[in-house]
PDB file of C-alpha atoms in Angstrom:
ATOM      1  CA  UNK A   1      13.310  17.044   5.279  1.00 48.00           C
ATOM      2  CA  UNK A   2      12.014  15.637   2.022  1.00 55.00           C
ATOM      3  CA  UNK A   3       8.379  15.794   0.969  1.00 53.00           C
ATOM      4  CA  UNK A   4       8.000  12.056   1.611  1.00 53.00           C
ATOM      5  CA  UNK A   5       9.485  12.187   5.092  1.00 51.00           C
ATOM      6  CA  UNK A   6       7.226  15.158   5.849  1.00 54.00           C
ATOM      7  CA  UNK A   7       4.211  13.106   4.781  1.00 56.00           C
ATOM      8  CA  UNK A   8       5.294  10.193   6.933  1.00 54.00           C
ATOM      9  CA  UNK A   9       5.644  12.690   9.741  1.00 53.00           C
ATOM     10  CA  UNK A  10       2.086  13.829   8.975  1.00 53.00           C
ATOM     11  CA  UNK A  11       0.860  10.251   9.209  1.00 54.00           C
ATOM     12  CA  UNK A  12       2.585   9.810  12.549  1.00 52.00           C
ATOM     13  CA  UNK A  13       1.174  13.108  13.787  1.00 49.00           C
ATOM     14  CA  UNK A  14      -2.338  12.076  12.749  1.00 49.00           C
ATOM     15  CA  UNK A  15      -1.994   8.846  14.699  1.00 45.00           C
ATOM     16  CA  UNK A  16      -0.664  10.763  17.685  1.00 43.00           C
ATOM     17  CA  UNK A  17      -3.606  13.158  17.655  1.00 38.00           C
ATOM     18  CA  UNK A  18      -6.106  10.315  17.378  1.00 38.00           C
ATOM     19  CA  UNK A  19      -4.389   8.364  20.105  1.00 36.00           C
ATOM     20  CA  UNK A  20      -3.983  11.372  22.384  1.00 37.00           C
ATOM     21  CA  UNK A  21      -1.373  10.822  25.059  1.00 35.00           C
ATOM     22  CA  UNK A  22      -0.809   7.203  24.102  1.00 40.00           C
ATOM     23  CA  UNK A  23       2.688   6.479  22.703  1.00 41.00           C
ATOM     24  CA  UNK A  24       2.943   5.669  18.993  1.00 40.00           C
ATOM     25  CA  UNK A  25       4.142   2.161  18.197  1.00 45.00           C
ATOM     26  CA  UNK A  26       5.001   1.127  14.643  1.00 51.00           C
ATOM     27  CA  UNK A  27       3.781  -2.393  15.334  1.00 51.00           C
ATOM     28  CA  UNK A  28       0.485  -1.208  16.842  1.00 62.00           C
ATOM     29  CA  UNK A  29      -0.698   2.011  15.159  1.00 64.00           C
ATOM     30  CA  UNK A  30      -4.196   1.536  16.623  1.00 73.00           C
ATOM     31  CA  UNK A  31      -3.222   1.611  20.288  1.00 73.00           C
ATOM     32  CA  UNK A  32      -5.755   3.751  22.118  1.00 77.00           C
ATOM     33  CA  UNK A  33      -7.956   4.354  19.031  1.00 86.00           C
ATOM     34  CA  UNK A  34     -11.639   3.416  19.188  1.00 92.00           C
ATOM     35  CA  UNK A  35     -12.206   1.855  15.764  1.00 92.00           C
ATOM     36  CA  UNK A  36     -15.914   1.444  16.593  1.00 95.00           C
ATOM     37  CA  UNK A  37     -16.445   5.186  16.990  1.00 95.00           C
ATOM     38  CA  UNK A  38     -18.480   7.247  14.519  1.00 96.00           C
ATOM     39  CA  UNK A  39     -15.275   8.722  13.086  1.00 95.00           C
ATOM     40  CA  UNK A  40     -14.262   5.283  11.797  1.00 97.00           C
ATOM     41  CA  UNK A  41     -17.650   3.715  11.036  1.00 97.00           C
ATOM     42  CA  UNK A  42     -20.013   6.438   9.757  1.00 98.00           C
ATOM     43  CA  UNK A  43     -20.070   9.036   6.988  1.00 98.00           C
ATOM     44  CA  UNK A  44     -20.527  12.798   7.239  1.00 98.00           C
ATOM     45  CA  UNK A  45     -21.168  13.244   3.508  1.00 98.00           C
ATOM     46  CA  UNK A  46     -23.335  11.533   0.915  1.00 98.00           C
ATOM     47  CA  UNK A  47     -22.265  10.346  -2.525  1.00 98.00           C
ATOM     48  CA  UNK A  48     -24.251  13.217  -4.055  1.00 97.00           C
ATOM     49  CA  UNK A  49     -22.398  15.752  -1.905  1.00 97.00           C
ATOM     50  CA  UNK A  50     -19.054  14.287  -2.913  1.00 97.00           C
ATOM     51  CA  UNK A  51     -20.024  14.385  -6.591  1.00 96.00           C
ATOM     52  CA  UNK A  52     -21.048  18.029  -6.190  1.00 94.00           C
ATOM     53  CA  UNK A  53     -17.730  18.890  -4.537  1.00 94.00           C
ATOM     54  CA  UNK A  54     -15.801  17.198  -7.337  1.00 94.00           C
ATOM     55  CA  UNK A  55     -17.903  18.908  -9.996  1.00 91.00           C
ATOM     56  CA  UNK A  56     -17.291  22.306  -8.389  1.00 90.00           C
ATOM     57  CA  UNK A  57     -13.516  21.940  -8.387  1.00 81.00           C
ATOM     58  CA  UNK A  58     -11.612  24.267 -10.644  1.00 73.00           C
ATOM     59  CA  UNK A  59      -8.505  23.610 -12.700  1.00 67.00           C
ATOM     60  CA  UNK A  60      -5.445  23.408 -10.484  1.00 70.00           C
ATOM     61  CA  UNK A  61      -7.548  23.238  -7.312  1.00 86.00           C
ATOM     62  CA  UNK A  62      -8.939  19.706  -6.877  1.00 91.00           C
ATOM     63  CA  UNK A  63     -11.672  18.948  -4.373  1.00 95.00           C
ATOM     64  CA  UNK A  64     -10.294  18.736  -0.832  1.00 97.00           C
ATOM     65  CA  UNK A  65     -11.934  16.067   1.317  1.00 98.00           C
ATOM     66  CA  UNK A  66      -9.117  15.887   3.836  1.00 98.00           C
ATOM     67  CA  UNK A  67     -10.146  14.430   7.172  1.00 97.00           C
ATOM     68  CA  UNK A  68     -13.683  13.649   6.043  1.00 98.00           C
ATOM     69  CA  UNK A  69     -15.475  10.589   7.417  1.00 98.00           C
ATOM     70  CA  UNK A  70     -16.665   8.677   4.342  1.00 98.00           C
ATOM     71  CA  UNK A  71     -16.897   5.234   5.909  1.00 98.00           C
ATOM     72  CA  UNK A  72     -19.152   2.689   4.247  1.00 98.00           C
ATOM     73  CA  UNK A  73     -20.235   4.923   1.348  1.00 98.00           C
ATOM     74  CA  UNK A  74     -21.045   3.472  -2.075  1.00 98.00           C
ATOM     75  CA  UNK A  75     -18.647   5.385  -4.330  1.00 98.00           C
ATOM     76  CA  UNK A  76     -18.569   2.701  -6.995  1.00 98.00           C
ATOM     77  CA  UNK A  77     -17.119   3.993 -10.278  1.00 98.00           C
ATOM     78  CA  UNK A  78     -16.812   7.588  -9.047  1.00 98.00           C
ATOM     79  CA  UNK A  79     -14.312   9.884 -10.790  1.00 97.00           C
ATOM     80  CA  UNK A  80     -12.060  11.154  -7.974  1.00 97.00           C
ATOM     81  CA  UNK A  81      -8.933  11.883 -10.005  1.00 96.00           C
ATOM     82  CA  UNK A  82      -6.663  14.357  -8.241  1.00 96.00           C
ATOM     83  CA  UNK A  83      -8.967  14.624  -5.224  1.00 97.00           C
ATOM     84  CA  UNK A  84      -7.276  15.299  -1.864  1.00 97.00           C
ATOM     85  CA  UNK A  85      -8.247  12.615   0.646  1.00 98.00           C
ATOM     86  CA  UNK A  86      -5.479  13.019   3.210  1.00 98.00           C
ATOM     87  CA  UNK A  87      -6.503  11.538   6.567  1.00 97.00           C
ATOM     88  CA  UNK A  88      -9.948  10.787   5.136  1.00 98.00           C
ATOM     89  CA  UNK A  89     -11.688   7.744   6.561  1.00 98.00           C
ATOM     90  CA  UNK A  90     -12.961   5.320   3.935  1.00 98.00           C
ATOM     91  CA  UNK A  91     -13.253   2.177   6.027  1.00 98.00           C
ATOM     92  CA  UNK A  92     -15.434  -0.434   4.281  1.00 98.00           C
ATOM     93  CA  UNK A  93     -16.371   2.030   1.535  1.00 98.00           C
ATOM     94  CA  UNK A  94     -17.164   0.707  -1.950  1.00 98.00           C
ATOM     95  CA  UNK A  95     -14.823   2.262  -4.518  1.00 98.00           C
ATOM     96  CA  UNK A  96     -14.925  -0.479  -7.145  1.00 98.00           C
ATOM     97  CA  UNK A  97     -13.684   0.872 -10.449  1.00 98.00           C
ATOM     98  CA  UNK A  98     -13.197   4.361  -8.989  1.00 98.00           C
ATOM     99  CA  UNK A  99     -10.773   6.701 -10.744  1.00 98.00           C
ATOM    100  CA  UNK A 100      -8.247   7.851  -8.133  1.00 98.00           C
ATOM    101  CA  UNK A 101      -5.512   8.791 -10.592  1.00 98.00           C
ATOM    102  CA  UNK A 102      -3.216  11.368  -9.003  1.00 98.00           C
ATOM    103  CA  UNK A 103      -5.305  11.441  -5.815  1.00 98.00           C
ATOM    104  CA  UNK A 104      -3.673  12.186  -2.455  1.00 98.00           C
ATOM    105  CA  UNK A 105      -4.569   9.473   0.055  1.00 98.00           C
ATOM    106  CA  UNK A 106      -1.745  10.077   2.516  1.00 97.00           C
ATOM    107  CA  UNK A 107      -2.569   8.983   6.077  1.00 96.00           C
ATOM    108  CA  UNK A 108      -6.031   7.890   4.893  1.00 98.00           C
ATOM    109  CA  UNK A 109      -7.922   5.061   6.582  1.00 98.00           C
ATOM    110  CA  UNK A 110      -9.389   2.520   4.159  1.00 98.00           C
ATOM    111  CA  UNK A 111      -9.527  -0.694   6.156  1.00 98.00           C
ATOM    112  CA  UNK A 112     -11.706  -3.308   4.493  1.00 98.00           C
ATOM    113  CA  UNK A 113     -12.526  -0.900   1.661  1.00 98.00           C
ATOM    114  CA  UNK A 114     -13.256  -2.293  -1.821  1.00 99.00           C
ATOM    115  CA  UNK A 115     -10.989  -0.855  -4.520  1.00 99.00           C
ATOM    116  CA  UNK A 116     -11.442  -3.697  -7.004  1.00 98.00           C
ATOM    117  CA  UNK A 117     -10.341  -2.482 -10.439  1.00 98.00           C
ATOM    118  CA  UNK A 118      -9.675   1.054  -9.173  1.00 99.00           C
ATOM    119  CA  UNK A 119      -7.194   3.369 -10.883  1.00 98.00           C
ATOM    120  CA  UNK A 120      -4.445   4.645  -8.553  1.00 98.00           C
ATOM    121  CA  UNK A 121      -1.976   5.728 -11.245  1.00 98.00           C
ATOM    122  CA  UNK A 122       0.350   8.468  -9.952  1.00 98.00           C
ATOM    123  CA  UNK A 123      -1.571   8.544  -6.647  1.00 98.00           C
ATOM    124  CA  UNK A 124       0.119   9.075  -3.275  1.00 98.00           C
ATOM    125  CA  UNK A 125      -0.567   6.612  -0.450  1.00 98.00           C
ATOM    126  CA  UNK A 126       1.933   7.490   2.253  1.00 96.00           C
ATOM    127  CA  UNK A 127       1.087   6.210   5.707  1.00 94.00           C
ATOM    128  CA  UNK A 128      -2.327   4.958   4.553  1.00 96.00           C
ATOM    129  CA  UNK A 129      -3.963   2.169   6.568  1.00 97.00           C
ATOM    130  CA  UNK A 130      -5.467  -0.320   4.070  1.00 98.00           C
ATOM    131  CA  UNK A 131      -5.529  -3.527   6.086  1.00 97.00           C
ATOM    132  CA  UNK A 132      -7.861  -6.142   4.564  1.00 98.00           C
ATOM    133  CA  UNK A 133      -8.633  -3.874   1.603  1.00 98.00           C
ATOM    134  CA  UNK A 134      -9.861  -5.492  -1.635  1.00 98.00           C
ATOM    135  CA  UNK A 135      -7.747  -4.243  -4.535  1.00 98.00           C
ATOM    136  CA  UNK A 136      -7.888  -7.063  -7.079  1.00 99.00           C
ATOM    137  CA  UNK A 137      -6.979  -5.775 -10.529  1.00 98.00           C
ATOM    138  CA  UNK A 138      -6.278  -2.257  -9.246  1.00 99.00           C
ATOM    139  CA  UNK A 139      -3.686  -0.186 -11.097  1.00 99.00           C
ATOM    140  CA  UNK A 140      -1.015   1.437  -8.875  1.00 99.00           C
ATOM    141  CA  UNK A 141       1.390   2.109 -11.751  1.00 98.00           C
ATOM    142  CA  UNK A 142       3.848   4.937 -10.975  1.00 98.00           C
ATOM    143  CA  UNK A 143       2.098   5.576  -7.652  1.00 98.00           C
ATOM    144  CA  UNK A 144       3.810   6.083  -4.299  1.00 98.00           C
ATOM    145  CA  UNK A 145       2.547   3.227  -2.131  1.00 98.00           C
ATOM    146  CA  UNK A 146       4.014   3.522   1.353  1.00 96.00           C
ATOM    147  CA  UNK A 147       0.907   2.064   2.927  1.00 97.00           C
ATOM    148  CA  UNK A 148      -0.083  -0.687   5.341  1.00 96.00           C
ATOM    149  CA  UNK A 149      -1.663  -3.320   3.085  1.00 98.00           C
ATOM    150  CA  UNK A 150      -1.457  -6.185   5.547  1.00 97.00           C
ATOM    151  CA  UNK A 151      -3.750  -9.071   4.502  1.00 98.00           C
ATOM    152  CA  UNK A 152      -5.051  -7.065   1.559  1.00 98.00           C
ATOM    153  CA  UNK A 153      -6.259  -8.834  -1.588  1.00 98.00           C
ATOM    154  CA  UNK A 154      -4.268  -7.514  -4.565  1.00 99.00           C
ATOM    155  CA  UNK A 155      -4.671 -10.339  -7.067  1.00 99.00           C
ATOM    156  CA  UNK A 156      -3.567  -9.192 -10.502  1.00 98.00           C
ATOM    157  CA  UNK A 157      -2.823  -5.661  -9.287  1.00 99.00           C
ATOM    158  CA  UNK A 158      -0.303  -3.528 -11.189  1.00 99.00           C
ATOM    159  CA  UNK A 159       2.599  -1.776  -9.460  1.00 98.00           C
ATOM    160  CA  UNK A 160       4.711  -1.135 -12.552  1.00 98.00           C
ATOM    161  CA  UNK A 161       7.266   1.647 -11.948  1.00 98.00           C
ATOM    162  CA  UNK A 162       5.618   2.344  -8.588  1.00 98.00           C
ATOM    163  CA  UNK A 163       7.543   3.403  -5.480  1.00 98.00           C
ATOM    164  CA  UNK A 164       6.916   0.794  -2.782  1.00 98.00           C
ATOM    165  CA  UNK A 165       9.987   1.540  -0.689  1.00 96.00           C
ATOM    166  CA  UNK A 166       9.074   2.429   2.915  1.00 93.00           C
ATOM    167  CA  UNK A 167      11.966   4.882   3.159  1.00 83.00           C
ATOM    168  CA  UNK A 168      14.672   5.218   5.769  1.00 69.00           C
ATOM    169  CA  UNK A 169      14.628   3.121   8.916  1.00 63.00           C
ATOM    170  CA  UNK A 170      13.727   6.040  11.200  1.00 51.00           C
ATOM    171  CA  UNK A 171      10.834   6.926   8.881  1.00 54.00           C
ATOM    172  CA  UNK A 172       9.611   3.321   8.753  1.00 53.00           C
ATOM    173  CA  UNK A 173       9.455   3.319  12.559  1.00 52.00           C
ATOM    174  CA  UNK A 174       6.710   5.946  12.479  1.00 57.00           C
ATOM    175  CA  UNK A 175       3.959   3.757  11.035  1.00 67.00           C
ATOM    176  CA  UNK A 176       3.636   0.133  10.001  1.00 77.00           C
ATOM    177  CA  UNK A 177       4.039  -0.234   6.239  1.00 92.00           C
ATOM    178  CA  UNK A 178       4.108  -3.152   3.824  1.00 96.00           C
ATOM    179  CA  UNK A 179       2.285  -6.116   2.319  1.00 98.00           C
ATOM    180  CA  UNK A 180       2.508  -8.668   5.122  1.00 97.00           C
ATOM    181  CA  UNK A 181       0.366 -11.738   4.365  1.00 98.00           C
ATOM    182  CA  UNK A 182      -1.210  -9.949   1.377  1.00 98.00           C
ATOM    183  CA  UNK A 183      -2.446 -11.876  -1.660  1.00 98.00           C
ATOM    184  CA  UNK A 184      -0.481 -10.548  -4.661  1.00 98.00           C
ATOM    185  CA  UNK A 185      -0.918 -13.524  -6.951  1.00 98.00           C
ATOM    186  CA  UNK A 186      -0.283 -12.531 -10.558  1.00 98.00           C
ATOM    187  CA  UNK A 187       0.600  -8.940  -9.623  1.00 99.00           C
ATOM    188  CA  UNK A 188       3.119  -7.013 -11.741  1.00 98.00           C
ATOM    189  CA  UNK A 189       6.025  -5.011 -10.325  1.00 98.00           C
ATOM    190  CA  UNK A 190       8.055  -4.309 -13.466  1.00 98.00           C
ATOM    191  CA  UNK A 191      10.616  -1.565 -12.862  1.00 98.00           C
ATOM    192  CA  UNK A 192       9.241  -0.855  -9.377  1.00 98.00           C
ATOM    193  CA  UNK A 193      11.258   0.577  -6.492  1.00 98.00           C
ATOM    194  CA  UNK A 194      10.933  -2.118  -3.828  1.00 98.00           C
ATOM    195  CA  UNK A 195      13.953  -1.294  -1.675  1.00 97.00           C
ATOM    196  CA  UNK A 196      13.336  -2.686   1.831  1.00 96.00           C
ATOM    197  CA  UNK A 197       9.681  -3.469   1.011  1.00 97.00           C
ATOM    198  CA  UNK A 198       8.067  -5.816   3.542  1.00 97.00           C
ATOM    199  CA  UNK A 199       6.447  -8.795   1.787  1.00 98.00           C
ATOM    200  CA  UNK A 200       6.624 -11.302   4.622  1.00 98.00           C
ATOM    201  CA  UNK A 201       4.315 -14.298   4.094  1.00 98.00           C
ATOM    202  CA  UNK A 202       2.770 -12.669   1.034  1.00 98.00           C
ATOM    203  CA  UNK A 203       1.323 -14.812  -1.761  1.00 98.00           C
ATOM    204  CA  UNK A 204       3.305 -13.863  -4.873  1.00 98.00           C
ATOM    205  CA  UNK A 205       2.493 -16.792  -7.170  1.00 98.00           C
ATOM    206  CA  UNK A 206       3.091 -15.858 -10.785  1.00 98.00           C
ATOM    207  CA  UNK A 207       4.054 -12.284  -9.908  1.00 98.00           C
ATOM    208  CA  UNK A 208       6.276 -10.394 -12.351  1.00 98.00           C
ATOM    209  CA  UNK A 209       9.263  -8.609 -10.783  1.00 98.00           C
ATOM    210  CA  UNK A 210      11.132  -7.954 -14.044  1.00 98.00           C
ATOM    211  CA  UNK A 211      13.557  -5.078 -13.580  1.00 98.00           C
ATOM    212  CA  UNK A 212      12.360  -4.305 -10.053  1.00 98.00           C
ATOM    213  CA  UNK A 213      14.881  -2.995  -7.504  1.00 98.00           C
ATOM    214  CA  UNK A 214      14.317  -5.281  -4.526  1.00 98.00           C
ATOM    215  CA  UNK A 215      17.471  -4.606  -2.527  1.00 97.00           C
ATOM    216  CA  UNK A 216      16.859  -5.368   1.131  1.00 97.00           C
ATOM    217  CA  UNK A 217      13.265  -6.490   0.577  1.00 98.00           C
ATOM    218  CA  UNK A 218      11.887  -8.975   3.112  1.00 98.00           C
ATOM    219  CA  UNK A 219      10.325 -12.005   1.423  1.00 98.00           C
ATOM    220  CA  UNK A 220      10.510 -14.279   4.450  1.00 98.00           C
ATOM    221  CA  UNK A 221       7.880 -16.991   4.217  1.00 98.00           C
ATOM    222  CA  UNK A 222       6.515 -15.612   0.923  1.00 98.00           C
ATOM    223  CA  UNK A 223       5.180 -17.919  -1.792  1.00 98.00           C
ATOM    224  CA  UNK A 224       7.080 -17.191  -5.033  1.00 98.00           C
ATOM    225  CA  UNK A 225       5.879 -20.168  -7.029  1.00 98.00           C
ATOM    226  CA  UNK A 226       6.085 -19.226 -10.710  1.00 98.00           C
ATOM    227  CA  UNK A 227       7.210 -15.649 -10.051  1.00 98.00           C
ATOM    228  CA  UNK A 228       9.529 -14.039 -12.620  1.00 98.00           C
ATOM    229  CA  UNK A 229      12.609 -12.144 -11.383  1.00 98.00           C
ATOM    230  CA  UNK A 230      14.232 -11.399 -14.731  1.00 98.00           C
ATOM    231  CA  UNK A 231      16.618  -8.476 -14.273  1.00 98.00           C
ATOM    232  CA  UNK A 232      15.473  -7.820 -10.702  1.00 98.00           C
ATOM    233  CA  UNK A 233      18.064  -6.495  -8.228  1.00 98.00           C
ATOM    234  CA  UNK A 234      18.025  -8.982  -5.334  1.00 98.00           C
ATOM    235  CA  UNK A 235      20.913  -7.503  -3.335  1.00 98.00           C
ATOM    236  CA  UNK A 236      20.251  -8.313   0.325  1.00 98.00           C
ATOM    237  CA  UNK A 237      16.769  -9.695  -0.285  1.00 98.00           C
ATOM    238  CA  UNK A 238      15.760 -12.011   2.573  1.00 98.00           C
ATOM    239  CA  UNK A 239      14.047 -15.243   1.472  1.00 98.00           C
ATOM    240  CA  UNK A 240      14.151 -17.120   4.765  1.00 98.00           C
ATOM    241  CA  UNK A 241      11.523 -19.914   4.572  1.00 98.00           C
ATOM    242  CA  UNK A 242      10.217 -18.578   1.253  1.00 98.00           C
ATOM    243  CA  UNK A 243       8.756 -21.017  -1.294  1.00 98.00           C
ATOM    244  CA  UNK A 244      10.778 -20.893  -4.519  1.00 97.00           C
ATOM    245  CA  UNK A 245       9.220 -23.778  -6.436  1.00 92.00           C
ATOM    246  CA  UNK A 246       8.839 -22.740 -10.058  1.00 96.00           C
ATOM    247  CA  UNK A 247      10.644 -19.418  -9.543  1.00 98.00           C
ATOM    248  CA  UNK A 248      11.535 -18.137 -13.022  1.00 98.00           C
ATOM    249  CA  UNK A 249      14.798 -16.704 -14.319  1.00 98.00           C
ATOM    250  CA  UNK A 250      16.701 -16.486 -11.051  1.00 97.00           C
ATOM    251  CA  UNK A 251      19.829 -16.884 -13.168  1.00 97.00           C
ATOM    252  CA  UNK A 252      18.882 -13.655 -14.966  1.00 98.00           C
ATOM    253  CA  UNK A 253      18.445 -11.623 -11.789  1.00 98.00           C
ATOM    254  CA  UNK A 254      21.085  -9.282 -10.347  1.00 98.00           C
ATOM    255  CA  UNK A 255      23.136  -9.820  -7.173  1.00 98.00           C
ATOM    256  CA  UNK A 256      21.794 -13.348  -6.668  1.00 97.00           C
ATOM    257  CA  UNK A 257      24.931 -14.203  -4.689  1.00 97.00           C
ATOM    258  CA  UNK A 258      23.951 -11.561  -2.103  1.00 98.00           C
ATOM    259  CA  UNK A 259      20.498 -12.982  -1.334  1.00 98.00           C
ATOM    260  CA  UNK A 260      20.024 -13.662   2.373  1.00 98.00           C
ATOM    261  CA  UNK A 261      19.064 -17.087   3.755  1.00 98.00           C
ATOM    262  CA  UNK A 262      18.987 -18.844   0.404  1.00 96.00           C
ATOM    263  CA  UNK A 263      19.821 -22.073   2.240  1.00 97.00           C
ATOM    264  CA  UNK A 264      16.690 -21.675   4.367  1.00 97.00           C
ATOM    265  CA  UNK A 265      14.295 -21.296   1.435  1.00 98.00           C
ATOM    266  CA  UNK A 266      12.096 -24.114   0.172  1.00 96.00           C
ATOM    267  CA  UNK A 267      12.853 -25.184  -3.412  1.00 90.00           C
TER     268      UNK A 267
END
């Protein structure tokens, strides 16, 4: 197995442990989980304790906060570059402007968390649950973002050269991934790997997809008004009921003739 499939397996295993004997469903990863419990609503560390742990880290051995409950903490502007936060719980935490460059957030819970202007460059977010997260202006450049960002606010976020592909079908079945109904207005995806990325009903007004590989991506019902697809690979992209008014440079995209449901899009 590859490292990424192993991490997706980790995410599925984490859900299974939390759920107990309940079956894991990709469409309902929270079945059997009490999201009102202390594990998902309270914190077991303070900001000062986290700062001390980060300060004590040595070269090549970043602070490991795996599995820690950090819900609701004010971590505004904190330098967490390279920190290991796998399966950490950051629900409704304030991480505005935080530096998470190279951090490991695989299988982390960050529902409703505020990452406005945060730096996620080269970070790993595999199997992360970030529903309703606030990530306006955040930088995910060259990061691996196989997360659940349903209804997240990502206005002006940067995903340049990032890996947003959810992986193989059997891996995608483990946990729900994608940007369903997310607000990605003005976001940039230049050169990004978006193979089979789920963007159903997402707001993508003015987004820049120049050079992105979007083969098999699902853009059903998405709003692409003013988006730029110069040089993007649209092989098998599904635009059923998508809004294409003002879409830029479709004639300069690749594999336009292989787009699915073009006749069902709104122009």
